[in-house]
Amino acid sequence: MKVDGTHYRSLWWDAEKQVLTIIDQRWLPHEFRIDTLPTLEAFAAAISEMRVRGAPLIGATAAYGMALAARLDPTDGALSKARKYLYETRPTAVNLRWALDRVIARLAPLPEAARAEAALRLAHEIADEDVEINRMIGVHGLEIIREIAATKPAGAPVNILTHCNAGWLATVDWGTATSPIYQAHEAGIPVHVWVDETRPRNQGALTAWELGSHGIPHTYVVDNAGGHLMQHGLVDMVITGTDRTTRRGDVCNKIGTYLKALAAHDNGVPFFVALPSPTIDWTVEDGLAAIPIEERDGGEISDIQGQTPAGIGTVRVTPAGTGTGNPAFDVTPNRLVTGLVTERGTAPATAEGLAALFPDLAREAQPA
Ligand code: MRU
């Protein structure tokens, strides 16, 4: 998508320097800084410190990390060590495991001399596939927005609430939850987006920055505003991303998503989840029981980063010494999800619904 009129992906390969370039998201929306990941340690830090973030982008980044690992040492032992090292960076988004395992499976039958080139080719493939998957989520999600628009007075915007950043920054391009919004805007359907702040890391500011860059009307609201807005008929639909969705359609996403789903259910507002197939964990049925929830540093709660007159700075918001708890994700049970918008169409959030759209993938993996 575009930044100041120039098209960017959230990561790209610098063929001349043979290095992965990323947008360092820690500084957005205030500063647009790019960086390179020249070592495996830099890859691990970029993922765990959330310089790159969002399930699909974590997966694509890890694939490039494995390409670097294969260049450094293509033996089975070294690749399996690199896989474990990158796997331990963040626990919840399943795209990380999906990408790492896909690289290992592709390289295992190859002679060592062929592995570095094959791994890089696969990383490019994963990045390009992500762009196409998200574009298609937009094609299918656009139809939902179009149907809602048809029920509204001519010219009235479709009010869409989203949580966290499931935008192009969280993917390689397009975003998942934002792709239908971008495509509706391009199709001339008036949309307005309620952007949840998404404490503690305020990923909503990334979403607001993205939407602003594309001229899409939006309003930034605190996380607790959603229920109130829905009670007053100000939300026509909710669409969020996901970090891991189980084979029966339980959705794990950024902390606070569950509360939005409850409020949507209580108010009869449709609650959709944009779901790329690599984010489906076919080995898990019950999301609440089986998905590991990342607990992040309490400093993300007690301190808040923002723009100050002297540059980007941090201030403390809690009394010194106050204990904090920082679960980064929650699970929304499938009964609260109206539909899963995938690259192959929109499925009911049930095992049958997902298996009908992805019979090939559902067959491959059974519950662990
Ligand atoms: O902790 P983050 O910022 O990596 O969490 C990201 C989210 O929860 C997104 O909503 C999710 O990854 C979907 S991104 C297309």
XYZ file of C-alpha atoms and ligand atoms in Angstrom:
383
model
C 0.000 0.000 0.000
C 1.042 3.631 -0.223
C 3.096 5.872 2.061
C 3.235 9.478 0.816
C 2.246 8.271 -2.640
C 4.966 5.585 -2.854
C 3.998 1.915 -2.878
C 5.567 -0.164 -0.101
C 5.313 -3.692 1.109
C 5.946 -4.176 4.823
C 9.149 -6.094 3.984
C 11.253 -6.550 0.855
C 14.391 -8.314 -0.256
C 17.388 -6.164 -1.163
C 18.901 -8.319 -3.897
C 22.044 -6.208 -4.186
C 22.910 -6.382 -0.493
C 21.301 -9.813 -0.086
C 19.456 -8.724 3.027
C 15.846 -8.410 4.198
C 14.549 -4.868 4.658
C 11.704 -4.125 7.064
C 9.663 -1.170 8.239
C 10.498 -0.835 11.942
C 6.965 -0.551 13.319
C 8.042 0.501 16.808
C 8.306 4.085 15.597
C 5.078 4.355 13.653
C 2.879 6.332 13.308
C 5.332 9.090 14.232
C 8.392 8.128 12.211
C 8.781 5.950 9.147
C 12.049 4.092 9.658
C 13.345 1.197 7.652
C 15.952 -1.286 8.810
C 17.703 -4.437 7.636
C 18.008 -7.848 9.287
C 21.560 -9.034 8.565
C 21.827 -11.773 11.234
C 19.646 -14.494 12.714
C 19.765 -12.631 16.036
C 18.371 -9.539 14.282
C 15.495 -11.637 12.902
C 14.646 -13.015 16.343
C 14.798 -9.562 17.950
C 12.676 -8.018 15.185
C 9.901 -10.538 15.838
C 10.027 -10.622 19.644
C 10.385 -6.833 20.006
C 7.572 -6.307 17.486
C 9.573 -4.311 14.961
C 7.627 -6.588 12.658
C 4.290 -7.810 13.954
C 0.962 -9.250 12.869
C 0.558 -12.960 12.229
C 1.140 -13.071 8.445
C 4.125 -10.723 8.601
C 5.715 -12.729 11.413
C 5.405 -15.827 9.200
C 6.934 -14.190 6.129
C 9.778 -12.690 8.179
C 10.567 -16.068 9.714
C 10.747 -17.618 6.233
C 13.421 -15.070 5.259
C 15.176 -15.841 8.546
C 15.344 -19.488 7.528
C 16.708 -18.436 4.139
C 19.527 -16.651 5.940
C 20.087 -19.682 8.175
C 20.336 -21.930 5.109
C 22.927 -19.611 3.567
C 25.007 -19.643 6.756
C 24.839 -23.398 7.334
C 22.560 -25.676 5.283
C 23.044 -28.837 7.363
C 19.991 -30.522 8.940
C 21.292 -29.843 12.452
C 21.841 -26.117 11.868
C 18.458 -25.675 10.186
C 16.629 -27.392 12.993
C 18.463 -25.189 15.523
C 17.519 -22.060 13.566
C 13.904 -23.253 13.376
C 13.754 -23.680 17.165
C 15.438 -20.323 17.752
C 12.945 -18.429 15.580
C 9.982 -20.490 16.805
C 10.604 -19.333 20.363
C 10.296 -15.625 19.525
C 6.504 -15.370 19.892
C 4.054 -18.114 20.895
C 0.570 -17.238 19.673
C 0.499 -16.495 15.932
C 0.477 -19.879 14.217
C 1.822 -18.416 10.962
C 5.269 -18.569 12.570
C 5.157 -22.359 12.955
C 3.476 -22.722 9.574
C 6.236 -20.812 7.755
C 9.115 -22.469 9.608
C 7.736 -25.953 9.000
C 7.074 -25.194 5.363
C 10.707 -24.171 4.839
C 12.025 -27.246 6.673
C 9.747 -29.549 4.629
C 10.883 -27.946 1.350
C 14.594 -28.144 2.202
C 14.764 -31.578 3.827
C 14.853 -33.649 0.590
C 17.318 -31.301 -1.153
C 21.112 -31.634 -1.266
C 22.786 -29.142 1.070
C 24.279 -27.173 -1.830
C 20.809 -26.399 -3.199
C 19.177 -25.373 0.073
C 20.107 -21.680 0.392
C 18.721 -20.788 -3.004
C 15.592 -22.924 -2.499
C 14.901 -21.339 0.900
C 15.136 -17.823 -0.483
C 12.858 -18.766 -3.379
C 10.329 -20.163 -0.898
C 10.481 -17.025 1.278
C 9.656 -14.932 -1.819
C 6.841 -17.385 -2.612
C 5.382 -17.077 0.912
C 5.526 -13.271 0.738
C 3.868 -13.167 -2.702
C 1.229 -15.703 -1.670
C 0.372 -13.571 1.354
C -0.296 -10.580 -0.881
C -2.605 -12.611 -3.118
C -4.421 -14.256 -0.183
C -5.135 -10.851 1.336
C -6.258 -9.401 -1.975
C -8.768 -12.245 -2.279
C -9.979 -11.772 1.323
C -10.725 -8.235 0.195
C -12.654 -9.461 -2.843
C -14.892 -11.650 -0.656
C -15.166 -9.163 2.207
C -16.151 -6.437 -0.255
C -19.318 -8.399 -1.042
C -20.306 -8.307 2.652
C -19.768 -4.546 2.785
C -21.686 -4.119 -0.471
C -24.666 -6.046 0.948
C -24.708 -3.906 4.093
C -24.385 -0.711 2.020
C -27.489 -1.747 0.061
C -29.520 -1.707 3.282
C -28.512 1.876 4.143
C -29.801 5.210 2.837
C -28.009 6.294 -0.364
C -24.635 7.851 0.413
C -24.625 6.811 4.097
C -21.333 5.177 5.031
C -21.033 1.601 6.221
C -19.663 1.909 9.765
C -17.034 -0.752 10.395
C -15.324 -1.348 13.714
C -11.893 -2.973 13.803
C -9.519 -3.926 16.590
C -5.709 -3.971 16.646
C -3.920 -3.557 13.333
C -4.867 -6.185 10.787
C -3.755 -3.811 8.060
C -1.038 -3.976 5.436
C 1.607 -3.416 8.109
C 0.562 -6.694 9.762
C 0.867 -8.591 6.489
C 3.087 -8.255 3.436
C 0.466 -6.073 1.729
C -3.269 -5.223 1.733
C -3.873 -6.406 5.317
C -6.560 -8.924 6.161
C -9.364 -7.030 7.928
C -8.512 -3.855 6.023
C -8.420 -5.421 2.561
C -12.242 -5.405 2.165
C -12.263 -1.825 3.461
C -9.647 -0.667 0.933
C -11.477 -2.465 -1.851
C -14.869 -1.034 -0.833
C -13.349 2.444 -0.831
C -11.886 1.833 -4.301
C -15.284 0.570 -5.487
C -16.863 3.848 -4.404
C -18.806 2.439 -1.432
C -18.716 4.987 1.387
C -17.122 3.511 4.506
C -16.216 4.875 7.909
C -13.979 2.929 10.282
C -14.089 2.963 14.077
C -10.471 2.286 15.010
C -9.974 0.715 18.453
C -6.943 2.142 20.201
C -5.825 -1.366 21.264
C -3.976 -0.790 24.481
C -1.329 -1.431 25.564
C 0.664 -1.051 22.348
C -1.881 1.060 20.500
C -1.834 -0.830 17.222
C -4.939 1.224 16.408
C -2.589 4.132 15.745
C -1.015 2.026 12.965
C -4.456 1.368 11.516
C -5.340 5.068 11.704
C -2.054 5.923 9.967
C -2.753 3.427 7.194
C -6.341 4.534 6.668
C -5.316 8.197 6.728
C -2.687 7.547 4.046
C -5.450 6.155 1.815
C -8.035 8.828 2.507
C -10.432 6.465 4.274
C -12.671 8.224 6.817
C -12.030 6.884 10.302
C -12.359 7.761 13.974
C -9.977 6.608 16.705
C -11.782 5.403 19.843
C -10.710 3.941 23.167
C -11.097 0.208 23.501
C -14.085 0.495 25.802
C -16.171 2.568 23.374
C -17.252 -0.294 21.102
C -20.197 -1.529 23.192
C -21.604 1.959 23.527
C -21.281 2.630 19.789
C -23.067 -0.620 19.003
C -25.911 0.122 21.452
C -26.522 3.364 19.553
C -26.627 1.751 16.111
C -23.335 3.307 15.064
C -21.624 0.078 14.008
C -22.867 -1.904 10.985
C -20.248 -4.637 11.200
C -17.095 -5.615 13.048
C -14.135 -7.123 11.231
C -10.916 -8.152 12.940
C -7.850 -10.180 12.063
C -6.685 -13.338 13.804
C -3.433 -14.814 15.052
C -4.690 -18.385 15.181
C -8.085 -19.863 14.328
C -8.868 -23.440 15.263
C -10.314 -26.067 12.933
C -13.775 -25.449 14.430
C -13.477 -21.666 14.084
C -12.505 -20.394 17.544
C -10.623 -17.150 16.937
C -7.546 -16.075 18.870
C -6.719 -12.424 18.275
C -5.426 -9.327 20.051
C -6.598 -8.913 23.645
C -10.019 -7.255 23.732
C -11.366 -8.929 20.611
C -13.567 -11.240 22.724
C -15.240 -8.296 24.453
C -16.046 -6.765 21.062
C -17.562 -10.064 19.932
C -19.725 -10.219 23.080
C -20.946 -6.676 22.555
C -21.621 -7.380 18.872
C -23.606 -10.512 19.779
C -25.670 -8.623 22.349
C -26.477 -5.898 19.829
C -27.099 -8.037 16.757
C -24.072 -6.576 14.951
C -22.360 -9.043 12.567
C -18.864 -9.984 13.728
C -16.534 -11.110 10.923
C -12.960 -12.329 11.076
C -10.577 -11.988 8.132
C -8.772 -15.314 8.050
C -5.921 -16.221 5.705
C -5.592 -20.025 5.486
C -2.036 -20.095 6.963
C -3.598 -18.749 10.187
C -5.777 -21.851 10.613
C -4.372 -24.308 13.141
C -5.856 -27.574 11.947
C -4.329 -29.432 14.903
C -6.469 -27.563 17.465
C -10.238 -27.793 18.107
C -10.778 -25.872 21.320
C -9.041 -22.506 21.201
C -9.549 -21.682 24.850
C -7.977 -24.929 25.997
C -5.142 -25.216 23.547
C -3.849 -21.899 22.182
C -0.833 -20.490 24.047
C -1.480 -16.867 25.026
C 1.582 -14.647 25.019
C 2.184 -12.791 28.281
C 4.218 -9.687 27.471
C 6.320 -7.405 29.607
C 4.443 -5.292 32.155
C 6.331 -2.230 30.979
C 3.943 -2.132 28.012
C 1.132 -1.432 30.496
C 2.856 0.869 32.963
C 4.551 3.020 30.324
C 3.209 4.519 27.149
C 5.157 5.721 24.119
C 4.188 8.712 22.022
C 5.256 11.876 20.273
C 6.639 14.581 22.585
C 7.934 18.036 21.624
C 11.420 16.525 21.972
C 10.760 13.508 19.755
C 9.383 10.049 20.502
C 9.298 9.522 24.256
C 7.842 7.350 26.978
C 5.870 8.294 30.080
C 4.728 6.179 33.013
C 0.972 6.004 33.605
C 0.841 3.781 36.708
C 2.089 4.478 40.225
C 5.676 3.301 40.699
C 5.762 -0.327 41.765
C 2.198 -1.233 40.706
C 1.951 -4.804 39.483
C 0.754 -5.363 35.915
C -0.658 -8.222 33.875
C -0.282 -8.221 30.131
C -1.945 -11.107 28.283
C -1.574 -10.105 24.638
C -4.354 -12.198 23.053
C -7.735 -13.714 23.848
C -9.977 -16.352 22.321
C -13.407 -15.653 20.865
C -15.501 -18.838 20.770
C -16.854 -19.728 17.331
C -20.489 -19.203 18.450
C -19.824 -15.432 18.527
C -18.364 -15.280 15.015
C -20.745 -14.506 12.139
C -18.341 -15.591 9.424
C -14.700 -16.255 8.545
C -13.659 -14.306 5.465
C -10.942 -16.340 3.751
C -9.212 -16.194 0.380
C -11.658 -18.846 -0.871
C -14.829 -17.183 0.367
C -16.705 -16.657 3.622
C -17.253 -19.711 5.816
C -19.425 -20.207 8.874
C -17.211 -20.494 11.959
C -17.627 -24.249 12.259
C -15.486 -27.300 11.550
C -17.755 -28.176 8.622
C -17.654 -24.638 7.250
C -13.868 -24.476 7.210
C -13.434 -28.027 5.942
C -15.829 -27.331 3.065
C -13.687 -24.407 1.892
C -10.354 -26.108 2.556
C -10.875 -29.860 2.118
C -7.233 -30.217 1.020
C -5.807 -28.605 4.183
C -8.376 -30.068 6.610
C -7.480 -33.586 5.474
C -3.722 -33.051 5.830
C -3.672 -32.336 9.568
C -5.738 -33.930 12.311
C -6.107 -32.693 15.891
C -2.919 -33.318 17.918
O 0.779 -8.410 18.878
P 0.547 -8.135 17.413
O 0.514 -6.689 17.077
O 1.475 -8.947 16.543
O -0.925 -8.712 17.182
C -1.488 -8.618 15.907
C -2.915 -8.988 15.862
O -3.502 -9.420 16.854
C -3.584 -8.925 14.526
O -4.945 -8.602 14.674
C -3.466 -10.301 13.866
O -2.136 -10.706 13.813
C -4.014 -10.306 12.510
S -2.952 -9.432 11.432
C -3.450 -9.555 9.852
